[in-house]
Amino acid sequence: ALIDEGVKRCDLYPAAVIAKLSDRDLRSVLKAKAEKKTWHTVAKDLGVDERKFRSEMHRILPAAARKAVWLDHHPEVVSRSIAEYLEMDEKKLAAMIKKEKVRPREWLKAAVLSKISGKPLGKVMAMKKKGSWLEVATALGVSREEVRTEMQRLRKILKKHAERWDEEHRETGREAGQMRSNLLSEPLLVRVPA
């Protein structure tokens, strides 16, 4: 219901943690976030200890989920990485991503399949709307080994851009519970055809 009201999925986790630790209603925490700049500020204003907040975030979110949340919070890093990987205009890609309203993690998968198959990124995303990633990869005739190799290449590019983002924002500090980019070293595409 909250997602239908425009709340981002990546904001539900920190909001739920702050609501639990501050003994407040989830909607009031989300409202406080809309008024404040960062989750750190919201947590501090509601009397939540930063260590407890971080500890609870790590408890409820496994590493893969934290990585997906990191990607959701930093779509500009994802689009910059895909643009470099596919040798595509970053503005054109950003417009396509904004139009499609698909999570950044999905764009990474589409980029790999697009690169291997030679199909345009938009067509790969259109195929995904009709089936799973496994079905798309099979229809494109892409092997598991090809996907692994290309995903490693894309992951290196993504990690480079994420580390650059970390360096640029190190001075300003991270908001409470925000994950470091080194979580991006784990596999992003789990099921592909044999």
mmCIF file of C-alpha atoms in Angstrom:
data_model
loop_
_atom_site.group_PDB
_atom_site.id
_atom_site.type_symbol
_atom_site.label_atom_id
_atom_site.label_comp_id
_atom_site.label_asym_id
_atom_site.label_seq_id
_atom_site.Cartn_x
_atom_site.Cartn_y
_atom_site.Cartn_z
ATOM 1 C CA ALA A 1 0.000 0.000 0.000
ATOM 2 C CA LEU A 2 2.801 2.433 0.870
ATOM 3 C CA ILE A 3 4.615 1.695 -2.390
ATOM 4 C CA ASP A 4 1.395 2.525 -4.271
ATOM 5 C CA GLU A 5 1.434 5.883 -2.472
ATOM 6 C CA GLY A 6 4.888 6.674 -3.888
ATOM 7 C CA VAL A 7 7.128 5.451 -1.068
ATOM 8 C CA LYS A 8 10.319 3.944 -2.447
ATOM 9 C CA ARG A 9 10.962 0.338 -1.510
ATOM 10 C CA CYS A 10 14.505 1.243 -0.450
ATOM 11 C CA ASP A 11 13.069 3.709 2.101
ATOM 12 C CA LEU A 12 10.857 1.119 3.796
ATOM 13 C CA TYR A 13 13.737 -0.712 5.487
ATOM 14 C CA PRO A 14 15.302 2.242 7.314
ATOM 15 C CA ALA A 15 11.846 3.627 8.106
ATOM 16 C CA ALA A 16 10.744 0.330 9.647
ATOM 17 C CA VAL A 17 13.920 0.111 11.723
ATOM 18 C CA ILE A 18 13.552 3.675 13.009
ATOM 19 C CA ALA A 19 9.846 3.101 13.735
ATOM 20 C CA LYS A 20 10.674 -0.027 15.729
ATOM 21 C CA LEU A 21 13.562 1.529 17.680
ATOM 22 C CA SER A 22 11.733 4.788 18.382
ATOM 23 C CA ASP A 23 8.385 3.112 19.107
ATOM 24 C CA ARG A 24 6.658 5.269 16.482
ATOM 25 C CA ASP A 25 4.229 4.684 13.653
ATOM 26 C CA LEU A 26 5.792 3.849 10.251
ATOM 27 C CA ARG A 27 3.861 6.620 8.487
ATOM 28 C CA SER A 28 5.068 9.241 10.976
ATOM 29 C CA VAL A 29 8.682 8.152 10.375
ATOM 30 C CA LEU A 30 8.182 8.380 6.599
ATOM 31 C CA LYS A 31 6.654 11.826 7.057
ATOM 32 C CA ALA A 32 9.663 12.878 9.150
ATOM 33 C CA LYS A 33 11.961 11.653 6.352
ATOM 34 C CA ALA A 34 10.085 13.788 3.831
ATOM 35 C CA GLU A 35 10.742 16.805 6.048
ATOM 36 C CA LYS A 36 14.399 15.943 6.780
ATOM 37 C CA LYS A 37 17.331 15.355 4.470
ATOM 38 C CA THR A 38 18.748 12.012 5.606
ATOM 39 C CA TRP A 39 17.794 8.920 7.587
ATOM 40 C CA HIS A 40 20.593 9.830 9.984
ATOM 41 C CA THR A 41 18.832 13.114 10.786
ATOM 42 C CA VAL A 42 15.462 11.378 11.206
ATOM 43 C CA ALA A 43 16.949 8.714 13.485
ATOM 44 C CA LYS A 44 18.772 11.316 15.575
ATOM 45 C CA ASP A 45 15.683 13.538 15.880
ATOM 46 C CA LEU A 46 13.584 10.562 17.022
ATOM 47 C CA GLY A 47 16.175 9.536 19.613
ATOM 48 C CA VAL A 48 17.478 6.412 17.880
ATOM 49 C CA ASP A 49 21.057 5.428 18.641
ATOM 50 C CA GLU A 50 23.099 5.254 15.415
ATOM 51 C CA ARG A 51 24.794 1.982 16.415
ATOM 52 C CA LYS A 52 21.471 0.307 17.178
ATOM 53 C CA PHE A 53 20.085 1.581 13.876
ATOM 54 C CA ARG A 54 23.021 0.211 11.890
ATOM 55 C CA SER A 55 22.969 -3.090 13.780
ATOM 56 C CA GLU A 56 19.249 -3.592 13.136
ATOM 57 C CA MET A 57 19.667 -2.721 9.433
ATOM 58 C CA HIS A 58 22.358 -5.393 9.106
ATOM 59 C CA ARG A 59 20.192 -7.889 10.950
ATOM 60 C CA ILE A 60 17.083 -7.495 8.790
ATOM 61 C CA LEU A 61 18.818 -7.052 5.433
ATOM 62 C CA PRO A 62 21.105 -9.786 4.143
ATOM 63 C CA ALA A 63 24.069 -8.614 2.087
ATOM 64 C CA ALA A 64 22.337 -9.092 -1.273
ATOM 65 C CA ALA A 65 19.373 -7.011 -0.180
ATOM 66 C CA ARG A 66 21.660 -4.278 1.164
ATOM 67 C CA LYS A 67 23.422 -4.262 -2.195
ATOM 68 C CA ALA A 68 20.115 -3.882 -4.036
ATOM 69 C CA VAL A 69 19.163 -1.047 -1.691
ATOM 70 C CA TRP A 70 22.531 0.610 -2.370
ATOM 71 C CA LEU A 71 21.869 0.349 -6.096
ATOM 72 C CA ASP A 72 18.360 1.795 -5.625
ATOM 73 C CA HIS A 73 19.816 4.776 -3.760
ATOM 74 C CA HIS A 74 22.465 5.399 -6.423
ATOM 75 C CA PRO A 75 20.864 5.007 -9.869
ATOM 76 C CA GLU A 76 23.325 7.553 -11.267
ATOM 77 C CA VAL A 77 26.196 5.146 -10.509
ATOM 78 C CA VAL A 78 24.325 2.341 -12.258
ATOM 79 C CA SER A 79 23.510 4.428 -15.348
ATOM 80 C CA ARG A 80 27.086 5.739 -15.581
ATOM 81 C CA SER A 81 28.406 2.171 -15.366
ATOM 82 C CA ILE A 82 26.006 0.803 -17.974
ATOM 83 C CA ALA A 83 26.721 3.719 -20.302
ATOM 84 C CA GLU A 84 30.442 2.957 -20.124
ATOM 85 C CA TYR A 85 29.887 -0.794 -20.465
ATOM 86 C CA LEU A 86 27.631 -0.497 -23.528
ATOM 87 C CA GLU A 87 29.478 2.547 -24.910
ATOM 88 C CA MET A 88 26.170 4.385 -24.886
ATOM 89 C CA ASP A 89 25.254 8.040 -24.374
ATOM 90 C CA GLU A 90 24.617 8.494 -20.651
ATOM 91 C CA LYS A 91 21.810 11.043 -21.128
ATOM 92 C CA LYS A 92 19.969 8.788 -23.568
ATOM 93 C CA LEU A 93 20.315 5.878 -21.130
ATOM 94 C CA ALA A 94 19.143 7.994 -18.175
ATOM 95 C CA ALA A 95 16.032 9.014 -20.148
ATOM 96 C CA MET A 96 15.329 5.361 -21.006
ATOM 97 C CA ILE A 97 15.730 4.320 -17.362
ATOM 98 C CA LYS A 98 13.458 7.110 -16.153
ATOM 99 C CA LYS A 99 10.810 6.208 -18.742
ATOM 100 C CA GLU A 100 10.789 2.479 -17.943
ATOM 101 C CA LYS A 101 10.698 2.851 -14.128
ATOM 102 C CA VAL A 102 12.610 -0.384 -13.510
ATOM 103 C CA ARG A 103 14.945 -0.993 -10.570
ATOM 104 C CA PRO A 104 18.664 -0.380 -11.273
ATOM 105 C CA ARG A 105 19.549 -4.022 -10.635
ATOM 106 C CA GLU A 106 17.292 -5.039 -13.531
ATOM 107 C CA TRP A 107 19.095 -2.642 -15.857
ATOM 108 C CA LEU A 108 22.403 -4.339 -15.035
ATOM 109 C CA LYS A 109 20.986 -7.705 -16.079
ATOM 110 C CA ALA A 110 19.517 -6.221 -19.245
ATOM 111 C CA ALA A 111 22.836 -4.561 -20.116
ATOM 112 C CA VAL A 112 24.701 -7.861 -19.939
ATOM 113 C CA LEU A 113 22.146 -9.673 -22.092
ATOM 114 C CA SER A 114 22.104 -6.757 -24.534
ATOM 115 C CA LYS A 115 25.882 -6.775 -24.884
ATOM 116 C CA ILE A 116 26.117 -10.529 -25.430
ATOM 117 C CA SER A 117 23.186 -10.812 -27.836
ATOM 118 C CA GLY A 118 23.789 -7.598 -29.747
ATOM 119 C CA LYS A 119 20.151 -6.580 -29.215
ATOM 120 C CA PRO A 120 19.347 -2.983 -28.182
ATOM 121 C CA LEU A 121 18.909 -2.464 -24.449
ATOM 122 C CA GLY A 122 15.312 -1.283 -24.911
ATOM 123 C CA LYS A 123 14.361 -4.472 -26.746
ATOM 124 C CA VAL A 124 15.869 -6.640 -24.005
ATOM 125 C CA MET A 125 13.842 -4.748 -21.384
ATOM 126 C CA ALA A 126 10.702 -5.202 -23.512
ATOM 127 C CA MET A 127 11.370 -8.964 -23.597
ATOM 128 C CA LYS A 128 11.730 -8.979 -19.802
ATOM 129 C CA LYS A 129 8.219 -7.574 -19.417
ATOM 130 C CA LYS A 130 6.912 -10.765 -21.033
ATOM 131 C CA GLY A 131 8.945 -13.256 -18.971
ATOM 132 C CA SER A 132 11.726 -13.988 -16.522
ATOM 133 C CA TRP A 133 15.407 -13.228 -17.028
ATOM 134 C CA LEU A 134 15.984 -16.922 -17.592
ATOM 135 C CA GLU A 135 13.412 -16.931 -20.395
ATOM 136 C CA VAL A 136 14.924 -13.791 -21.930
ATOM 137 C CA ALA A 137 18.441 -15.266 -21.855
ATOM 138 C CA THR A 138 17.181 -18.500 -23.412
ATOM 139 C CA ALA A 139 15.306 -16.638 -26.159
ATOM 140 C CA LEU A 140 18.452 -14.648 -26.943
ATOM 141 C CA GLY A 141 20.566 -17.801 -27.068
ATOM 142 C CA VAL A 142 22.870 -16.605 -24.309
ATOM 143 C CA SER A 143 24.870 -19.170 -22.333
ATOM 144 C CA ARG A 144 25.506 -19.151 -18.600
ATOM 145 C CA GLU A 145 29.273 -18.853 -19.141
ATOM 146 C CA GLU A 146 28.860 -15.804 -21.385
ATOM 147 C CA VAL A 147 26.694 -14.150 -18.745
ATOM 148 C CA ARG A 148 29.232 -14.872 -15.994
ATOM 149 C CA THR A 149 32.104 -13.432 -18.017
ATOM 150 C CA GLU A 150 30.241 -10.288 -19.022
ATOM 151 C CA MET A 151 28.751 -9.777 -15.556
ATOM 152 C CA GLN A 152 32.289 -9.806 -14.127
ATOM 153 C CA ARG A 153 33.282 -7.102 -16.623
ATOM 154 C CA LEU A 154 30.247 -4.980 -15.771
ATOM 155 C CA ARG A 155 30.770 -5.530 -12.045
ATOM 156 C CA LYS A 156 34.327 -4.150 -12.324
ATOM 157 C CA ILE A 157 33.032 -1.036 -14.064
ATOM 158 C CA LEU A 158 30.242 -0.657 -11.494
ATOM 159 C CA LYS A 159 32.694 -1.073 -8.633
ATOM 160 C CA LYS A 160 34.985 1.580 -10.140
ATOM 161 C CA HIS A 161 32.128 4.089 -10.361
ATOM 162 C CA ALA A 162 30.826 3.166 -6.892
ATOM 163 C CA GLU A 163 34.275 3.659 -5.356
ATOM 164 C CA ARG A 164 34.545 6.999 -7.123
ATOM 165 C CA TRP A 165 31.150 7.944 -5.651
ATOM 166 C CA ASP A 166 32.379 6.877 -2.195
ATOM 167 C CA GLU A 167 35.483 9.050 -2.545
ATOM 168 C CA GLU A 168 33.470 12.060 -3.665
ATOM 169 C CA HIS A 169 31.072 11.700 -0.727
ATOM 170 C CA ARG A 170 33.529 10.663 1.973
ATOM 171 C CA GLU A 171 33.929 14.256 3.205
ATOM 172 C CA THR A 172 30.185 14.810 3.508
ATOM 173 C CA GLY A 173 29.684 11.534 5.331
ATOM 174 C CA ARG A 174 27.102 8.847 4.769
ATOM 175 C CA GLU A 175 23.646 8.800 6.212
ATOM 176 C CA ALA A 176 23.090 6.287 8.983
ATOM 177 C CA GLY A 177 22.698 2.779 7.690
ATOM 178 C CA GLN A 178 23.911 3.577 4.184
ATOM 179 C CA MET A 179 26.007 0.777 2.759
ATOM 180 C CA ARG A 180 29.472 1.033 1.291
ATOM 181 C CA SER A 181 29.980 0.244 -2.364
ATOM 182 C CA ASN A 182 32.244 -2.747 -1.567
ATOM 183 C CA LEU A 183 29.064 -4.771 -1.119
ATOM 184 C CA LEU A 184 28.777 -4.744 -4.910
ATOM 185 C CA SER A 185 31.340 -7.515 -5.350
ATOM 186 C CA GLU A 186 28.705 -10.240 -4.972
ATOM 187 C CA PRO A 187 26.982 -11.853 -7.985
ATOM 188 C CA LEU A 188 24.078 -9.887 -9.420
ATOM 189 C CA LEU A 189 22.599 -12.382 -11.859
ATOM 190 C CA VAL A 190 21.722 -15.654 -10.207
ATOM 191 C CA ARG A 191 19.773 -17.824 -12.675
ATOM 192 C CA VAL A 192 20.801 -18.110 -16.304
ATOM 193 C CA PRO A 193 20.423 -21.011 -18.738
ATOM 194 C CA ALA A 194 23.025 -23.777 -18.796
#
